[in-house]
Amino acid sequence: MSPTTSTTPNLVELIARADERGLAAAALACLDRCLPLLAPEATDQLRPLWLGVARAGDGWPDRLAEARSAVAAVTAPVDTEEAALVRRMLDGAPGTWASGPLREWADTCSLAALELHHRLCAAPSPGLAEVLERCRTGGPEGVGPLADGELRRQMRVLEVLADGAAGGLRRALDLAAEGRRVVQAVRSRRARTA
């Protein structure tokens, strides 16, 4: 009997197929989920960018500047590798609404978010390179619960925006908020045990 192959697209394929709106939302959702590692008091500082996604990039450069300023206003001095990764996610946001730069941003944010969730996972798991490879091109088996949850959220955001459903962006926001709560809980637990 020959082995069966999955027809479900992996994360790399979903990013490759996404349009500008899907790419921007995917990147922004990753950033939103990880933002507590850079700005613990952040709440809705990324709202201007979500509005830019909802309006298909209308006023994107101004919304990006507004969001960066809002994040800077609540960012405490943090000198950790995790905070530096999140800062790079925000700094990497393109100033133009075009598929090439947005795809690069989505790819960068996807990898960074998976890396951050791998770092936060206290359970033994494979090395980072193997985790990223498994998450992006195959299944999440054995990558740890946090990286697995992050992979599923990333894929779901891309899927709900690809199907064109009216509530896709709302669902992407919900998935970002859900993931942000997970990161906040892990961050709080680490702070208590440090």
PDB file of C-alpha atoms in Angstrom, residues 4 90 99-100 117 126 156:
ATOM      1  CA  THR A   4      -1.023   8.740   1.461  1.00  0.00           C
ATOM      2  CA  LEU A  90       7.440  45.713  13.854  1.00  0.00           C
ATOM      3  CA  SER A  99       2.403  41.836  -2.431  1.00  0.00           C
ATOM      4  CA  GLY A 100       6.214  41.451  -2.577  1.00  0.00           C
ATOM      5  CA  HIS A 117       6.785  30.297  20.908  1.00  0.00           C
ATOM      6  CA  PRO A 126      13.639  19.535  19.024  1.00  0.00           C
ATOM      7  CA  ARG A 156      -6.164  29.515  10.447  1.00  0.00           C
TER       8      ARG A 156
END
